Short mmCIF file of C-alpha atoms in Angstrom, two decimals:
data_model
loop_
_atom_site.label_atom_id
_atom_site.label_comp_id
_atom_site.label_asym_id
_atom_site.label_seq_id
_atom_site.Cartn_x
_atom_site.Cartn_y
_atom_site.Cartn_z
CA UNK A 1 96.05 61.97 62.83
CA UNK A 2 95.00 64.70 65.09
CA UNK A 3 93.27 63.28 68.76
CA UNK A 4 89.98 64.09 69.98
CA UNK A 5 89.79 67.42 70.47
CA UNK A 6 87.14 68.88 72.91
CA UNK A 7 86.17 73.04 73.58
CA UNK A 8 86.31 74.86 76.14
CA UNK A 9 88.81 72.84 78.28
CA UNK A 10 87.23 75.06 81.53
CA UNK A 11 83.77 76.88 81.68
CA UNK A 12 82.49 78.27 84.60
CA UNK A 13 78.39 78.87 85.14
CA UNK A 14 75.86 80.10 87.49
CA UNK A 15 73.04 78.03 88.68
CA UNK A 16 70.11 77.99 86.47
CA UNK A 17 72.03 78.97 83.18
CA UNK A 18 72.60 76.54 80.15
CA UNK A 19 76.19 75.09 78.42
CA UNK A 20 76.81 73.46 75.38
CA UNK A 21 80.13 71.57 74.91
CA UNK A 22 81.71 71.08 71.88
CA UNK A 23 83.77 67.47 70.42
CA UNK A 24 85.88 66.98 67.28
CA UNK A 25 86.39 63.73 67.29
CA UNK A 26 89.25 61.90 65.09
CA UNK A 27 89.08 62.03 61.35
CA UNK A 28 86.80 59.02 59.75
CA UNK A 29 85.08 58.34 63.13
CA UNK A 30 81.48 58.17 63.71
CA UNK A 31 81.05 57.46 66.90
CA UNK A 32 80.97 59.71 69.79
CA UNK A 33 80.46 59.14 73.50
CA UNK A 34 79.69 61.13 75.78
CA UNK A 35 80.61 60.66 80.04
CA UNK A 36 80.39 62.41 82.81
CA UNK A 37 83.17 62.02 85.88
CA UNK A 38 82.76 63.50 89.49
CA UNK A 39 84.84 62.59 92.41
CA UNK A 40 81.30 61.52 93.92
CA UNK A 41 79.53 58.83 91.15
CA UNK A 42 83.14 58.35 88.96
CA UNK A 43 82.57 57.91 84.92
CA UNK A 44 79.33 57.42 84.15
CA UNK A 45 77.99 57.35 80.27
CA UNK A 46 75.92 60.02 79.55
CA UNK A 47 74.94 58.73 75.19
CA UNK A 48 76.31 57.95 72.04
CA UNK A 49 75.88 59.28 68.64
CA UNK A 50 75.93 57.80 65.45
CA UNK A 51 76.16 58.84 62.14
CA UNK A 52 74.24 62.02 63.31
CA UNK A 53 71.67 59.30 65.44
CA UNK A 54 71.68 58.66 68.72
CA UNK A 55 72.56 55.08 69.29
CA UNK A 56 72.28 54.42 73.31
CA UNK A 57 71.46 56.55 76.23
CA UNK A 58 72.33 56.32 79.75
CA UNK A 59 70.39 57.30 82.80
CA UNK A 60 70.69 61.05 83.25
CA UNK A 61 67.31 63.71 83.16
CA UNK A 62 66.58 65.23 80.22
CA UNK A 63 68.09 68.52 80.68
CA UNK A 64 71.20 66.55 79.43
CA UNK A 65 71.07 66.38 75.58
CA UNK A 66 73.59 66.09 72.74
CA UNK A 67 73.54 66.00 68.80
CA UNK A 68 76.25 65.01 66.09
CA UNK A 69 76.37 67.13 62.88
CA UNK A 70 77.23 65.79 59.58
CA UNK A 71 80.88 66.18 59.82
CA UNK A 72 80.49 63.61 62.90
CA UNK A 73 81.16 67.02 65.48
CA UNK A 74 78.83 66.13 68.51
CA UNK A 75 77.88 68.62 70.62
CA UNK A 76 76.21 68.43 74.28
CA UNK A 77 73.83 70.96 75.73
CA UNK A 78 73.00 71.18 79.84
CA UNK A 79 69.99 72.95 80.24
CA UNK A 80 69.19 74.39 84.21
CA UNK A 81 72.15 74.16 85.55
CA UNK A 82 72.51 72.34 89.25
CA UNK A 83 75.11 72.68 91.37
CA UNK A 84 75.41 68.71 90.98
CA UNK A 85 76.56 69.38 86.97
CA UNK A 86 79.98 70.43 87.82
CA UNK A 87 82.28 67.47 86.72
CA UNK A 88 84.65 66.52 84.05
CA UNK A 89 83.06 66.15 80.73
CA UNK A 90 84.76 63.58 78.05
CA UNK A 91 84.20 62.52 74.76
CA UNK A 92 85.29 59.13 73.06
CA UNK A 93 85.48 58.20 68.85
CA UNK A 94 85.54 55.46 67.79
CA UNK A 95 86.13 54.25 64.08
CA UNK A 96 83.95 51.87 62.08
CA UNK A 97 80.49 50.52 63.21
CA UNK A 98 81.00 49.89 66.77
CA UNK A 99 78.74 46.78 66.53
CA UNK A 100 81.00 44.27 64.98
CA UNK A 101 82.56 40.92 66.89
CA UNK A 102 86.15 40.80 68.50
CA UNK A 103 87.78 40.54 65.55
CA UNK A 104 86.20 43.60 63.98
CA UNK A 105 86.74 45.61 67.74
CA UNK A 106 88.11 49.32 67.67
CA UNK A 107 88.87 51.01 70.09
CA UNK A 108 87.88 54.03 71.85
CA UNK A 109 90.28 57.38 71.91
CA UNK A 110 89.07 60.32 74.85
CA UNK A 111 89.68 63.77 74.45
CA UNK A 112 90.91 65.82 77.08
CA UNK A 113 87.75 67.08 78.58
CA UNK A 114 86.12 69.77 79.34
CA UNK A 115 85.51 71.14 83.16
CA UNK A 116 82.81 72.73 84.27
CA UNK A 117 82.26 74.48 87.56
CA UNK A 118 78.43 75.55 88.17
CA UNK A 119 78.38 78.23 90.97
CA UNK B 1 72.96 44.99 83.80
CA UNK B 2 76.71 45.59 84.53
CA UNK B 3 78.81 46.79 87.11
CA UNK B 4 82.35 46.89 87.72
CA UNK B 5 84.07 47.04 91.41
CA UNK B 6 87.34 47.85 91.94
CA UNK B 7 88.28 46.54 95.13
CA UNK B 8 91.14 49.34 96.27
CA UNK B 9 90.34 53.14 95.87
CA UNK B 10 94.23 53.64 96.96
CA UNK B 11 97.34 51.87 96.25
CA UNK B 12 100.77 53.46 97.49
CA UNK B 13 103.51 51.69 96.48
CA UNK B 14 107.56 52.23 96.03
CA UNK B 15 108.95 52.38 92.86
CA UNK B 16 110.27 49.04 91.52
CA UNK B 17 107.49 47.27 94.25
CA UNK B 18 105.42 45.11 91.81
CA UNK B 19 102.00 46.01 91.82
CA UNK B 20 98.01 44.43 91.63
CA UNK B 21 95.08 46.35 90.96
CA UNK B 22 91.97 44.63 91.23
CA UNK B 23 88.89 44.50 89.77
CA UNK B 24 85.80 42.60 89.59
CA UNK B 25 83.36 42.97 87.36
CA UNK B 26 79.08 41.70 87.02
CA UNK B 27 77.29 41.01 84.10
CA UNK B 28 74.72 38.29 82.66
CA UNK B 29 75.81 38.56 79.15
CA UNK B 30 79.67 38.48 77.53
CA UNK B 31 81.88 41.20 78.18
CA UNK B 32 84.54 43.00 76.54
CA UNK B 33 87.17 43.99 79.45
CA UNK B 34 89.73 47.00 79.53
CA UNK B 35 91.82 48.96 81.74
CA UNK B 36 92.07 52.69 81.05
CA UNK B 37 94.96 54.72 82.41
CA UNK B 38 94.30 58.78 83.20
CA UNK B 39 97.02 61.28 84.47
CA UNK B 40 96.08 64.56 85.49
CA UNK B 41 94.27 66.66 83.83
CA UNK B 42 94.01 64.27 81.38
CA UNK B 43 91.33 62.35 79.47
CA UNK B 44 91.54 58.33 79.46
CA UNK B 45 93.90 56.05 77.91
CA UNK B 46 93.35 52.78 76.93
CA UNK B 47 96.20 50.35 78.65
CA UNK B 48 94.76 47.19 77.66
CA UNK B 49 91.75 44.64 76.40
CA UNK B 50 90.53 41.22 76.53
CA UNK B 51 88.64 40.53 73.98
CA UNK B 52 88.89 37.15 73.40
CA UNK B 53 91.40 34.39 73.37
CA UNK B 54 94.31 33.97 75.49
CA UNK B 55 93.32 35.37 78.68
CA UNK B 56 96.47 36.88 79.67
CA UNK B 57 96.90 40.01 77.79
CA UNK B 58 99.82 42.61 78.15
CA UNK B 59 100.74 46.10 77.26
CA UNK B 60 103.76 47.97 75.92
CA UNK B 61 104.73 49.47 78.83
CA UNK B 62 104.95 46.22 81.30
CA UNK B 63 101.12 45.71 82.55
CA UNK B 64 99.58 42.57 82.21
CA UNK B 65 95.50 41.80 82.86
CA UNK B 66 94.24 38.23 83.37
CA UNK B 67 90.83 37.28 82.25
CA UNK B 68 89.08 34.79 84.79
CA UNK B 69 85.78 34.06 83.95
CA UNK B 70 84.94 31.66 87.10
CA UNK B 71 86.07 34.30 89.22
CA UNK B 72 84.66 36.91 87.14
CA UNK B 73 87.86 39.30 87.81
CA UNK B 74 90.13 41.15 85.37
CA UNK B 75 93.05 42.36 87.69
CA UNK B 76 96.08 44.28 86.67
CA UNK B 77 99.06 43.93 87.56
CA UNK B 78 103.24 45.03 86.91
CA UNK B 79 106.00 43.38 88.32
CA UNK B 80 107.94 46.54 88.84
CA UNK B 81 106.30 49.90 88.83
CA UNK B 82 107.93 53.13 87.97
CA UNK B 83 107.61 56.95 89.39
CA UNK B 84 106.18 57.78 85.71
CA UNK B 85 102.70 54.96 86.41
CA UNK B 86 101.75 57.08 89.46
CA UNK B 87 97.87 57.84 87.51
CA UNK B 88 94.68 56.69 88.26
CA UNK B 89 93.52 53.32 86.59
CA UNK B 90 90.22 52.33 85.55
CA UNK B 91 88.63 49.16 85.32
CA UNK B 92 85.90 49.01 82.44
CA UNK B 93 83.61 46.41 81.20
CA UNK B 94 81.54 46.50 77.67
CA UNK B 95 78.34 44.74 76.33
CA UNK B 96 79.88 42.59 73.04
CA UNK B 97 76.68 43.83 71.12
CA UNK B 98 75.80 46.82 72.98
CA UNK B 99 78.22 49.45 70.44
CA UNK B 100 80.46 52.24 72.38
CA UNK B 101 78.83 52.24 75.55
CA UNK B 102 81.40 51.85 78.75
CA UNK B 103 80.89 50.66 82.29
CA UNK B 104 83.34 52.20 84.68
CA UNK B 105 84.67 51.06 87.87
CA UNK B 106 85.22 53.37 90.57
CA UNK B 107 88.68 53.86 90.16
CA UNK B 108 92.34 53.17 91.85
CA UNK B 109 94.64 55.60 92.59
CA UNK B 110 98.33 54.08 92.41
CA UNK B 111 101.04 56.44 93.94
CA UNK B 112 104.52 55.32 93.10
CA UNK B 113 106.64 56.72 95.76
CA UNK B 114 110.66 57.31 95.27
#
């Protein structure tokens, strides 16, 4: 099976300018996470989609939003960009429901991620 | 809430030193536990998971993580490190009904050096 895949690997923006990031994740999964990492605040989760819903959110303004299509692609879309933006951008899949016990657990596969450098 | 610390930002070790990364983790509900691996300009790679059971759990390539709920810590550690596990490591705690969503320690550096 192919991995996550995730495009571009490296964007570079100006200040005030939008982005949109683009994730493939693995065949059959339905799940995909979204995190940001900076040398600053580490990996922090940014949301998670599901089945084209999103399931959970973390604590990030609202110029930060994302969407899953159909085929389970999930994109995410930076609106305004800040100087503060520029990190590492990674995506997770993950294969069945997510919700079930221990015995039911799968587990998470990252892309590669994408960087992006706001000037 | 959670939150994982992870007590060392830096670790420099030589190679065939055995190793202990530590991490310590918060939360008022259970917990799944993990360690995630990531080499340069790499993503993340999941190392290894307590889930439940044994507390002691293990990974292909010679780590080993021990659960201790009392102590609420979930260090990892290798008897003898190579050149090859110079990488950062990640300690990572999820909610058991919570879906996908990660909690991410800040992160250890481990330098193996020759």
């Amino acid at each position: 099976k192919a991995g996550v895949t995730q495009t571009p690997r490296y964007l570079i923006k100006t200040r005030g300018q939008q982005v949109t990031l683009s994730c493939s994740p693995i065949s059959g999964h339905r799940s995909v996470s979204w995190y940001q990492q900076t040398p600053g605040q580490g990996l922090q989760f940014l949301f998670e989609y599901f089945s084209e819903t999103q399931r959970n959110k973390g604590n990030f303004p609202g110029r930060f939003s994302g969407r899953q299509f159909s085929n389970s692609r999930s994109e995410m879309n930076v609106s305004t960009l800040e100087l503060g933006d520029s990190a590492l951008y990674l995506c997770a899949s993950r294969g069945g429901s997510g919700t079930g016990g221990a015995l039911g657990y799968n587990e998470q596969f990252f892309g590669p991620g994408t960087r992006l450098t706001v000037l | 809430a959670q939150s994982v610390t992870q007590l060392d930002s830096q670790v420099p070790v030589f190679e065939e030193a055995p190793v202990e990364l530590r991490c310590n983790y918060s939360s008022s509900v259970s917990v799944y536990l993990f360690w995630y691996v990531q080499y340069p300009n790499q993503g993340l790679q999941l190392l290894l998971k307590y889930l439940s059971g044994s507390t002691l759990v293990e990974s292909i390539n010679g780590f080993e993580a021990e659960f201790n709920k009392s102590q609420t810590s979930f260090h990892l550690r290798k008897p003898s490190v190579h050149i090859s596990d110079t990488a950062e490591y990640f300690c990572a705690v999820s909610v058991q009904t919570s879906g996908s969503r990660l909690t991410f320690g800040e992160g250890t550096q481990l330098t193996v050096n020759p």
